[in-house]
Amino acid sequence: MSDIVKDSLPAIPETAFGDSGAETGTADSRAEIGTAHKQKTRIQITNEAKILEAALEVFSKDGFRGATLDRIATAAEMSKPNLLYYFSSKEDIHIALLTKLLDLWLAPLRNLRADGDPREELSLYIQHKLQMSRQLPRESRLFANEVLRGAQHIGPLLKENLYDLVNEKAAIIQSWIDAGKLAPCDPRHVIFAIWATTQHYADFDVQIRSVLRRDDDDQSHYADAEQFLTTLFMGQLVKD
Amino acid sequence: MSDIVKDSLPAIPETAFGDSGAETGTADSRAEIGTAHKQKTRIQITNEAKILEAALEVFSKDGFRGATLDRIATAAEMSKPNLLYYFSSKEDIHIALLTKLLDLWLAPLRNLRADGDPREELSLYIQHKLQMSRQLPRESRLFANEVLRGAQHIGPLLKENLYDLVNEKAAIIQSWIDAGKLAPCDPRHVIFAIWATTQHYADFDVQIRSVLRRDDDDQSHYADAEQFLTTLFMGQLVKD
DNA sequence: TAACATTTTTACCGGCTGGTCAAATATTCA
DNA sequence: TGAATATTTGACCAGCCGGTAAAAATGTTA
């Protein structure tokens, strides 16, 4: 494993919860009702974090429809009605979770710099995304589940935030193409390909482990993946 | 679109059902009980096909847990008990469907020839896989859903059939590496990368359409995808 | 057509699901 | 402390879920 490179990447937080930030979406949690934002209680903060952590665990495993409030409540170590005291519905939890994690999920792409070297920027992006697949597989599967189902809960977010971000960064890649540093192509497909290849290692984990005969806690193939993907995207796979 | 290339690829059947072949799995359908294989009735054949087609539609949209027997029955234009006359349980339908489609799904990889030119063989594989994403997105999402959930119903198939096939084809790629035609790497990651990038266009369809602002029936981006992926895997993306 | 096998339907069931309600308990703060 | 507020709980519900049983209807074949 390339620890040197790993250290050079932005740190990925162990838990994405516990930070501030208001809920969004269709239904506000009880504490958010009213026009004025009331100060959150200590208990509120910790319990909402516990619920979102539990929801991440359950939703990422079973998908939205497969998940049950009972299981989330059990995982959060509280009763179901108590859970519904903090979030008004199952949908509400799911939307809050996705919304809160979307920024974290898109952070690597945000780091793509126009003034950097194309090779270095793309390599860093791949490494960062791969690191997230390894360290945050639940988040990856959460989004995979949601998008597979047609993005019924974050459709608007995709059409606004994601659209803007991708096209902003695609412009950077386009400038590299214009400078003759990349082959002419729709730069958005470059981004798609990096998403696909890196997230694949989290989303299709079981399949990969079946083919590679890797135990559940064995992550040694990530080093191979990083080297291979770098080679692939740097145009050094096929030789003349 | 490259119709020339498309025509050169093996035809993909409109419907994968209606062919012969016994069910496998834990629970046999009613008609399969007993040691001797009874001849299937006309009605049996058509109804089982209708059920599997309906199940593909529903399972690929909602996943296993999100799908309901009522919805499958409605889609198959029959009553729920009638449906359960042909398949003994929801699980039974799901397993029968996955088992029956697995061969179709792996066909492109089976076509990889050792005696072909690496560039040509890989290009063909990418094109064939991409064509399947475009024409059989439901099948793609069916498998994506199943693997995301930990492959609880086709775990054994992955550890046997898929393992064997991938490693057999990986040996071919390895021979190309040994011949100096490809950069040294674990050839199984080459296969993973092709799976990931091509299936991404079916599994993350909504996301892609959000970013590209494509209507539901607009598939024009597949041409771009094919050209880009070919460029990528042929090592012509990044220039010196 | 009569005897038989196959297919379909109607009625039903227990368990789980998301969610409600009111009462009980814990916490905060004047 | 005590009143006000925030939190937790247990009891409950209507609707949906996968699945069953048995009879009715349909098809097959001698």
Coordinates of C-alpha atoms (C1' of nucleotides) in Angstrom, one line a residue:
Chain A
M1 CA 0.0 0.0 0.0
S2 CA 1.2 3.5 -0.8
D3 CA 1.1 5.1 2.6
I4 CA 2.9 8.1 1.4
V5 CA 0.2 8.9 -1.1
K6 CA -2.5 8.0 1.4
D7 CA -1.1 10.5 3.9
S8 CA -1.1 13.2 1.3
L9 CA -4.8 12.9 0.8
P10 CA -7.4 14.8 2.8
A11 CA -8.4 13.0 5.9
I12 CA -11.7 11.1 5.8
P13 CA -13.6 11.6 9.0
E14 CA -14.5 8.4 10.9
T15 CA -18.0 9.7 11.5
A16 CA -19.7 12.2 9.3
F17 CA -22.3 13.0 11.9
G18 CA -22.3 15.2 14.9
D19 CA -21.5 18.3 13.0
S20 CA -24.0 21.1 12.8
G21 CA -26.2 21.9 9.9
A22 CA -30.0 22.1 9.5
E23 CA -32.1 19.3 8.1
T24 CA -33.5 19.9 4.7
G25 CA -36.1 18.2 2.6
T26 CA -39.9 17.8 2.7
A27 CA -40.5 17.1 6.3
D28 CA -38.6 18.8 9.1
S29 CA -37.8 16.9 12.3
R30 CA -39.8 17.9 15.3
A31 CA -37.1 20.1 16.7
E32 CA -37.0 22.1 13.5
I33 CA -40.7 23.1 13.4
G34 CA -41.4 26.8 13.4
T35 CA -39.8 29.6 11.6
A36 CA -37.1 30.4 14.2
H37 CA -34.3 27.8 14.4
K38 CA -34.3 26.7 18.0
Q39 CA -31.0 25.7 19.6
K40 CA -30.5 22.0 19.6
T41 CA -30.2 20.2 22.9
R42 CA -27.2 18.0 23.7
I43 CA -29.5 15.0 23.7
Q44 CA -30.9 16.0 20.4
I45 CA -27.5 16.3 18.8
T46 CA -26.3 13.0 20.1
N47 CA -29.5 11.1 19.3
E48 CA -29.8 12.4 15.8
A49 CA -26.3 11.4 15.2
K50 CA -26.9 7.9 16.6
I51 CA -30.0 7.6 14.4
L52 CA -28.2 8.7 11.3
E53 CA -25.4 6.3 12.0
A54 CA -27.8 3.4 12.5
A55 CA -29.8 4.4 9.4
L56 CA -26.6 4.4 7.4
E57 CA -25.9 0.9 8.6
V58 CA -29.3 -0.4 7.8
F59 CA -30.1 1.5 4.6
S60 CA -26.8 0.7 3.0
K61 CA -27.4 -3.0 3.7
D62 CA -31.1 -3.4 2.8
G63 CA -31.9 -0.4 0.7
F64 CA -34.7 2.0 1.5
R65 CA -37.6 -0.4 1.1
G66 CA -35.9 -3.3 2.6
A67 CA -34.9 -1.3 5.7
T68 CA -37.3 -1.2 8.6
L69 CA -37.8 1.4 11.3
D70 CA -37.6 -1.3 13.9
R71 CA -34.1 -2.4 12.8
I72 CA -32.9 1.2 12.6
A73 CA -34.3 1.9 16.1
T74 CA -32.6 -1.3 17.5
A75 CA -29.3 -0.3 15.9
A76 CA -29.7 3.2 17.4
E77 CA -30.5 1.6 20.8
M78 CA -33.8 3.3 21.2
S79 CA -37.5 2.6 20.8
K80 CA -39.3 3.1 17.5
P81 CA -41.6 5.9 18.8
N82 CA -38.5 7.6 20.2
L83 CA -36.8 7.4 16.9
L84 CA -39.9 9.0 15.3
Y85 CA -39.7 11.8 17.8
Y86 CA -36.5 13.0 16.1
F87 CA -37.4 12.2 12.5
S88 CA -41.0 12.3 11.4
S89 CA -40.9 9.4 9.0
K90 CA -38.7 6.8 7.4
E91 CA -38.4 8.9 4.3
D92 CA -37.3 11.8 6.4
I93 CA -34.4 9.9 7.9
H94 CA -33.3 8.7 4.4
I95 CA -33.4 12.1 2.9
A96 CA -31.6 13.7 5.8
L97 CA -28.9 11.0 5.6
L98 CA -28.4 11.3 1.9
T99 CA -28.4 15.1 2.0
K100 CA -25.9 15.2 4.8
L101 CA -23.5 12.7 3.1
L102 CA -23.7 14.2 -0.4
D103 CA -21.0 16.8 0.3
L104 CA -18.7 14.3 1.8
W105 CA -19.3 12.1 -1.2
L106 CA -18.5 14.8 -3.7
A107 CA -15.5 16.2 -1.9
P108 CA -12.9 14.4 -4.0
L109 CA -14.3 15.9 -7.2
R110 CA -14.3 19.3 -5.6
N111 CA -10.6 19.0 -5.0
L112 CA -9.9 18.8 -8.7
R113 CA -7.8 21.8 -9.5
A114 CA -7.6 23.6 -12.9
D115 CA -4.1 24.7 -12.3
G116 CA -2.7 21.3 -11.6
D117 CA -1.0 18.8 -13.8
P118 CA -3.7 16.6 -15.5
R119 CA -1.9 13.4 -14.7
E120 CA -1.4 14.3 -11.1
E121 CA -4.9 15.7 -10.7
L122 CA -6.6 12.6 -12.1
S123 CA -4.3 10.3 -10.2
L124 CA -5.1 12.1 -7.0
Y125 CA -8.8 12.0 -7.7
I126 CA -8.7 8.2 -8.4
Q127 CA -6.7 7.6 -5.2
H128 CA -9.1 9.7 -3.2
K129 CA -12.2 8.0 -4.5
L130 CA -10.7 4.6 -4.1
Q131 CA -9.8 5.4 -0.5
M132 CA -13.4 6.4 0.1
S133 CA -14.6 3.1 -1.3
R134 CA -12.3 1.3 1.1
Q135 CA -13.0 3.3 4.1
L136 CA -16.7 4.3 3.5
P137 CA -18.3 1.4 1.7
R138 CA -21.6 1.9 3.5
E139 CA -21.9 5.4 2.1
S140 CA -21.0 4.1 -1.4
R141 CA -23.7 1.5 -1.2
L142 CA -26.2 3.9 0.2
F143 CA -25.9 6.1 -2.9
A144 CA -25.7 3.1 -5.2
N145 CA -29.0 1.8 -3.8
E146 CA -30.7 5.2 -4.1
V147 CA -29.6 5.8 -7.7
L148 CA -30.4 2.3 -8.7
R149 CA -34.0 2.9 -7.6
G150 CA -34.2 6.0 -9.7
A151 CA -33.0 8.5 -7.2
Q152 CA -36.5 9.1 -5.9
H153 CA -35.3 10.9 -2.8
I154 CA -32.4 12.9 -4.2
G155 CA -33.5 13.5 -7.8
P156 CA -33.6 17.3 -7.4
L157 CA -30.1 17.3 -5.7
L158 CA -28.7 15.4 -8.7
K159 CA -30.2 17.7 -11.2
E160 CA -28.9 20.8 -9.4
N161 CA -25.9 20.3 -7.2
L162 CA -24.4 17.3 -9.0
Y163 CA -25.1 18.8 -12.4
D164 CA -23.4 22.1 -11.5
L165 CA -20.4 20.5 -9.9
V166 CA -19.8 17.9 -12.7
N167 CA -20.1 20.5 -15.4
E168 CA -17.8 22.9 -13.6
K169 CA -15.1 20.2 -13.2
A170 CA -15.8 18.9 -16.8
A171 CA -14.8 22.4 -17.9
I172 CA -11.4 21.9 -16.3
I173 CA -10.9 18.6 -18.0
Q174 CA -12.0 20.3 -21.3
S175 CA -9.3 22.9 -20.8
W176 CA -6.8 20.1 -20.6
I177 CA -8.2 18.6 -23.8
D178 CA -7.9 22.0 -25.5
A179 CA -4.3 22.2 -24.4
G180 CA -3.7 18.9 -26.1
K181 CA -3.0 17.0 -22.9
L182 CA -6.0 14.7 -23.2
A183 CA -7.6 13.0 -26.1
P184 CA -10.8 14.8 -27.3
C185 CA -13.8 13.4 -25.6
D186 CA -16.8 14.4 -23.5
P187 CA -15.0 15.1 -20.3
R188 CA -18.0 14.1 -18.3
H189 CA -17.4 10.5 -19.3
V190 CA -14.0 10.7 -17.8
I191 CA -15.7 11.5 -14.5
F192 CA -18.2 8.7 -15.0
A193 CA -15.5 6.2 -15.6
I194 CA -13.6 7.2 -12.4
W195 CA -16.8 7.0 -10.4
A196 CA -17.6 3.6 -11.9
T197 CA -14.3 2.0 -11.4
T198 CA -13.6 3.2 -7.9
Q199 CA -17.1 2.8 -6.5
H200 CA -17.2 -0.7 -8.0
Y201 CA -14.9 -1.9 -5.3
A202 CA -17.3 -0.9 -2.6
D203 CA -20.6 -1.6 -4.3
F204 CA -19.7 -5.0 -5.8
D205 CA -17.5 -6.0 -2.9
V206 CA -19.0 -9.5 -2.6
Q207 CA -18.5 -10.3 -6.2
I208 CA -14.9 -9.1 -6.2
R209 CA -14.2 -11.1 -3.1
S210 CA -15.7 -14.2 -4.7
V211 CA -13.5 -13.8 -7.8
L212 CA -10.3 -12.9 -5.9
R213 CA -11.0 -15.4 -3.0
R214 CA -10.5 -12.7 -0.4
D215 CA -11.8 -12.9 3.2
D216 CA -14.2 -10.3 4.5
D217 CA -11.5 -8.2 6.3
D218 CA -8.8 -8.6 3.7
Q219 CA -8.4 -5.3 1.8
S220 CA -5.1 -6.1 0.2
H221 CA -6.6 -6.0 -3.3
Y222 CA -7.1 -2.2 -3.0
A223 CA -3.4 -1.7 -3.5
D224 CA -3.6 -3.6 -6.8
A225 CA -6.7 -1.7 -7.8
E226 CA -5.0 1.6 -7.2
Q227 CA -2.0 0.7 -9.2
F228 CA -4.1 -0.8 -12.0
L229 CA -6.5 2.2 -12.2
T230 CA -3.7 4.6 -12.3
T231 CA -2.1 2.7 -15.1
L232 CA -5.4 2.5 -16.9
F233 CA -6.2 6.2 -16.7
M234 CA -2.6 7.3 -17.4
G235 CA -2.9 5.5 -20.7
Q236 CA -0.2 2.9 -20.0
L237 CA -2.3 -0.3 -20.0
V238 CA -2.1 -1.2 -23.7
K239 CA 1.4 -1.1 -25.1
D240 CA 2.4 -0.7 -28.8
Chain B
M1 CA -24.0 5.2 -33.4
S2 CA -21.7 2.6 -34.9
D3 CA -24.1 0.3 -36.6
I4 CA -21.3 -1.5 -38.4
V5 CA -19.8 -2.6 -35.1
K6 CA -23.2 -3.3 -33.6
D7 CA -24.0 -5.7 -36.5
S8 CA -20.8 -7.5 -36.0
L9 CA -21.6 -8.3 -32.4
P10 CA -23.6 -11.4 -31.4
A11 CA -27.4 -10.7 -31.3
I12 CA -28.9 -10.1 -28.0
P13 CA -32.3 -11.8 -27.7
E14 CA -35.3 -9.6 -27.0
T15 CA -36.6 -12.0 -24.4
A16 CA -34.4 -14.4 -22.5
F17 CA -37.3 -16.6 -21.5
G18 CA -39.3 -19.3 -23.2
D19 CA -36.3 -21.5 -23.7
S20 CA -36.0 -24.9 -22.1
G21 CA -33.8 -25.6 -19.1
A22 CA -34.7 -26.9 -15.6
E23 CA -35.0 -24.7 -12.6
T24 CA -32.3 -25.0 -10.0
G25 CA -32.0 -23.7 -6.4
T26 CA -33.3 -24.6 -3.1
A27 CA -37.0 -24.9 -3.9
D28 CA -38.3 -26.5 -7.1
S29 CA -41.4 -25.2 -8.7
R30 CA -44.5 -27.4 -8.4
A31 CA -44.0 -28.9 -11.8
E32 CA -40.5 -29.9 -11.0
I33 CA -41.3 -32.1 -8.0
G34 CA -40.2 -35.7 -8.2
T35 CA -37.2 -37.4 -9.6
A36 CA -38.4 -37.8 -13.1
H37 CA -38.6 -34.6 -15.1
K38 CA -42.2 -34.3 -16.3
Q39 CA -42.9 -32.8 -19.7
K40 CA -43.9 -29.1 -19.3
T41 CA -47.4 -28.1 -20.4
R42 CA -47.9 -25.3 -23.0
I43 CA -49.6 -23.3 -20.3
Q44 CA -46.8 -24.0 -17.9
I45 CA -44.1 -22.8 -20.3
T46 CA -46.0 -19.6 -21.3
N47 CA -47.0 -18.7 -17.7
E48 CA -43.5 -19.3 -16.3
A49 CA -42.1 -17.1 -19.0
K50 CA -44.7 -14.4 -18.2
I51 CA -43.9 -14.6 -14.5
L52 CA -40.1 -14.4 -15.0
E53 CA -40.6 -11.4 -17.4
A54 CA -42.8 -9.7 -14.8
A55 CA -40.4 -10.6 -12.0
L56 CA -37.5 -9.1 -14.0
E57 CA -39.5 -5.9 -14.3
V58 CA -40.4 -5.6 -10.7
F59 CA -37.2 -7.0 -9.1
S60 CA -34.9 -4.8 -11.2
K61 CA -36.9 -1.7 -10.1
D62 CA -37.5 -2.3 -6.4
G63 CA -34.9 -4.9 -5.5
F64 CA -35.8 -8.2 -3.8
R65 CA -37.1 -6.9 -0.5
G66 CA -38.9 -4.0 -2.1
A67 CA -40.7 -6.1 -4.7
T68 CA -44.0 -7.7 -3.7
L69 CA -45.7 -10.8 -5.0
D70 CA -48.8 -8.7 -5.7
R71 CA -47.0 -6.4 -8.0
I72 CA -45.3 -9.3 -9.8
A73 CA -48.6 -11.1 -10.1
T74 CA -50.3 -8.0 -11.5
A75 CA -47.5 -7.5 -14.0
A76 CA -47.8 -11.1 -15.1
E77 CA -51.6 -10.6 -15.4
M78 CA -52.5 -13.4 -13.0
S79 CA -53.6 -13.8 -9.4
K80 CA -51.1 -14.1 -6.6
P81 CA -52.1 -17.7 -5.7
N82 CA -51.9 -18.6 -9.3
L83 CA -48.4 -17.2 -9.4
L84 CA -47.5 -19.3 -6.4
Y85 CA -48.7 -22.4 -8.2
Y86 CA -45.8 -22.1 -10.6
F87 CA -43.1 -20.9 -8.1
S88 CA -43.3 -22.0 -4.5
S89 CA -42.0 -18.7 -3.1
K90 CA -40.8 -15.2 -3.8
E91 CA -37.3 -16.4 -3.2
D92 CA -37.8 -19.2 -5.7
I93 CA -38.8 -16.8 -8.4
H94 CA -35.8 -14.6 -7.7
I95 CA -33.3 -17.4 -7.7
A96 CA -34.8 -18.9 -10.9
L97 CA -34.6 -15.5 -12.6
L98 CA -31.0 -14.9 -11.6
T99 CA -29.9 -18.4 -12.5
K100 CA -31.5 -18.2 -15.9
L101 CA -30.0 -14.8 -16.7
L102 CA -26.5 -15.4 -15.5
D103 CA -25.4 -17.2 -18.6
L104 CA -26.8 -14.4 -20.8
W105 CA -25.0 -11.9 -18.6
L106 CA -21.6 -13.6 -18.8
A107 CA -21.8 -14.3 -22.5
P108 CA -19.7 -11.3 -23.6
L109 CA -16.8 -12.5 -21.3
R110 CA -17.1 -16.0 -22.7
N111 CA -16.5 -14.6 -26.2
L112 CA -13.0 -13.4 -25.2
R113 CA -10.6 -15.4 -27.4
A114 CA -7.0 -16.2 -26.5
D115 CA -5.9 -16.2 -30.2
G116 CA -7.3 -12.8 -31.0
D117 CA -5.5 -9.4 -30.9
P118 CA -5.6 -7.9 -27.4
R119 CA -6.8 -4.5 -28.7
E120 CA -9.5 -6.0 -30.8
E121 CA -10.6 -8.5 -28.2
L122 CA -10.9 -5.9 -25.4
S123 CA -12.6 -3.5 -27.7
L124 CA -15.2 -6.1 -28.7
Y125 CA -15.7 -7.0 -25.1
I126 CA -16.3 -3.4 -24.1
Q127 CA -18.7 -2.8 -27.1
H128 CA -20.6 -6.0 -26.3
K129 CA -21.0 -5.2 -22.6
L130 CA -22.0 -1.6 -23.4
Q131 CA -24.6 -2.8 -25.8
M132 CA -26.0 -5.0 -23.1
S133 CA -26.3 -2.1 -20.7
R134 CA -28.2 -0.2 -23.3
Q135 CA -30.5 -3.0 -24.4
L136 CA -30.8 -4.9 -21.2
P137 CA -30.7 -2.4 -18.4
R138 CA -33.2 -4.3 -16.3
E139 CA -30.9 -7.3 -16.2
S140 CA -28.0 -5.1 -15.2
R141 CA -29.9 -3.6 -12.3
L142 CA -31.2 -7.0 -11.2
F143 CA -27.7 -8.2 -10.7
A144 CA -26.5 -4.9 -9.3
N145 CA -29.3 -5.1 -6.7
E146 CA -28.5 -8.7 -5.8
V147 CA -24.7 -8.1 -5.5
L148 CA -25.2 -4.9 -3.5
R149 CA -27.2 -6.8 -1.0
G150 CA -24.4 -9.3 -0.5
A151 CA -25.4 -11.8 -3.2
Q152 CA -27.5 -13.7 -0.7
H153 CA -29.2 -15.7 -3.5
I154 CA -26.4 -16.3 -5.9
G155 CA -23.4 -16.4 -3.6
P156 CA -22.6 -20.0 -4.5
L157 CA -22.9 -19.3 -8.2
L158 CA -20.4 -16.4 -7.9
K159 CA -17.9 -18.5 -6.0
E160 CA -18.1 -21.3 -8.5
N161 CA -19.2 -20.3 -12.0
L162 CA -18.1 -16.7 -11.9
Y163 CA -14.8 -17.6 -10.2
D164 CA -14.0 -20.2 -12.8
L165 CA -14.9 -18.1 -15.8
V166 CA -13.1 -15.0 -14.7
N167 CA -9.9 -16.8 -13.8
E168 CA -10.0 -18.7 -17.1
K169 CA -10.3 -15.4 -19.0
A170 CA -7.8 -13.7 -16.7
A171 CA -5.3 -16.3 -17.9
I172 CA -5.8 -15.2 -21.4
I173 CA -5.2 -11.6 -20.5
Q174 CA -2.2 -12.7 -18.5
S175 CA -0.8 -14.3 -21.6
W176 CA -1.0 -11.0 -23.4
I177 CA 0.9 -9.4 -20.5
D178 CA 3.5 -12.1 -20.7
A179 CA 3.8 -11.4 -24.4
G180 CA 4.5 -7.7 -23.6
K181 CA 1.3 -6.5 -25.1
L182 CA -0.2 -5.2 -21.8
A183 CA 1.3 -3.6 -18.8
P184 CA 1.9 -6.0 -15.9
C185 CA -1.1 -6.1 -13.6
D186 CA -3.6 -8.5 -12.0
P187 CA -5.7 -9.2 -15.1
R188 CA -8.8 -9.7 -13.1
H189 CA -8.8 -5.9 -12.4
V190 CA -9.0 -5.4 -16.1
I191 CA -12.2 -7.3 -16.1
F192 CA -13.5 -5.5 -13.1
A193 CA -12.9 -2.2 -14.8
I194 CA -14.7 -3.2 -17.9
W195 CA -17.7 -4.4 -15.9
A196 CA -17.7 -1.3 -13.8
T197 CA -17.5 1.2 -16.6
T198 CA -20.0 -0.4 -18.9
Q199 CA -22.6 -1.5 -16.4
H200 CA -22.4 2.0 -14.8
Y201 CA -24.4 3.3 -17.8
A202 CA -27.3 1.0 -16.9
D203 CA -27.1 1.0 -13.1
F204 CA -26.6 4.7 -12.6
D205 CA -28.7 5.7 -15.6
V206 CA -30.7 8.3 -13.7
Q207 CA -27.5 10.0 -12.4
I208 CA -26.0 10.1 -15.9
R209 CA -29.1 11.5 -17.3
S210 CA -29.2 14.2 -14.6
V211 CA -25.6 15.2 -15.4
L212 CA -26.0 15.1 -19.2
R213 CA -29.5 16.4 -19.2
R214 CA -30.8 13.6 -21.3
D215 CA -34.4 12.6 -21.7
D216 CA -35.6 9.1 -20.6
D217 CA -35.6 7.7 -24.1
D218 CA -32.5 9.5 -25.4
Q219 CA -29.6 7.0 -25.7
S220 CA -27.3 9.2 -27.8
H221 CA -24.7 9.3 -25.0
Y222 CA -24.0 5.6 -25.5
A223 CA -22.1 6.4 -28.7
D224 CA -19.9 8.9 -26.8
A225 CA -19.5 6.3 -24.0
E226 CA -18.3 3.6 -26.5
Q227 CA -15.8 5.9 -28.1
F228 CA -14.5 7.2 -24.8
L229 CA -14.2 3.8 -23.1
T230 CA -12.4 2.4 -26.2
T231 CA -10.0 5.3 -26.1
L232 CA -9.5 4.8 -22.3
F233 CA -8.8 1.1 -22.4
M234 CA -6.6 1.4 -25.6
G235 CA -4.3 3.7 -23.6
Q236 CA -5.0 6.8 -25.7
L237 CA -6.6 9.1 -23.2
V238 CA -3.7 10.8 -21.6
K239 CA -1.2 12.2 -24.1
D240 CA 2.5 12.9 -23.6
Chain C
dT1 C1' -68.5 -38.1 -23.1
dA2 C1' -66.5 -39.6 -18.9
dA3 C1' -62.6 -39.8 -16.0
dC4 C1' -58.6 -37.6 -14.9
dA5 C1' -55.1 -34.0 -14.4
dT6 C1' -54.1 -29.3 -14.6
dT7 C1' -55.0 -24.6 -13.7
dT8 C1' -57.4 -20.7 -11.5
dT9 C1' -60.0 -18.5 -8.1
dT10 C1' -62.0 -17.1 -3.6
dA11 C1' -61.5 -16.6 1.0
dC12 C1' -58.5 -16.3 4.4
dC13 C1' -54.4 -16.0 8.0
dG14 C1' -50.7 -14.6 11.1
dG15 C1' -47.0 -11.5 11.3
dC16 C1' -44.8 -7.5 10.2
dT17 C1' -44.9 -2.5 8.7
dG18 C1' -44.9 2.5 9.3
dG19 C1' -46.9 5.4 12.2
dT20 C1' -50.0 7.4 16.3
dC21 C1' -51.3 8.6 21.0
dA22 C1' -51.4 9.6 25.6
dA23 C1' -49.2 8.9 29.7
dA24 C1' -44.9 8.6 32.2
dT25 C1' -40.3 10.1 33.0
dA26 C1' -36.2 12.9 32.8
dT27 C1' -34.0 17.4 32.2
dT28 C1' -33.6 22.4 32.4
dC29 C1' -33.6 26.6 34.5
dA30 C1' -36.0 30.6 37.0
Chain D
dT1 C1' -37.5 23.5 44.6
dG2 C1' -40.9 23.5 41.3
dA3 C1' -42.9 24.7 37.0
dA4 C1' -42.0 24.2 32.3
dT5 C1' -40.0 21.7 28.8
dA6 C1' -37.9 17.9 26.5
dT7 C1' -37.6 13.0 26.1
dT8 C1' -39.1 8.2 26.5
dT9 C1' -42.2 4.5 26.8
dG10 C1' -46.0 1.0 26.1
dA11 C1' -50.2 0.0 24.0
dC12 C1' -52.1 0.2 19.9
dC13 C1' -53.8 0.3 14.8
dA14 C1' -54.9 -0.2 9.9
dG15 C1' -52.9 -1.9 6.0
dC16 C1' -49.8 -4.7 3.6
dC17 C1' -47.0 -8.8 3.2
dG18 C1' -45.9 -13.7 1.9
dG19 C1' -48.2 -17.7 1.9
dT20 C1' -52.2 -21.5 2.5
dA21 C1' -56.4 -24.3 1.8
dA22 C1' -59.9 -26.0 -0.7
dA23 C1' -63.1 -25.7 -4.1
dA24 C1' -64.3 -24.4 -8.7
dA25 C1' -63.1 -24.2 -13.5
dT26 C1' -60.7 -25.6 -17.3
dG27 C1' -58.1 -28.6 -20.3
dT28 C1' -56.6 -33.4 -21.8
dT29 C1' -57.2 -37.8 -23.3
dA30 C1' -59.1 -42.6 -23.6

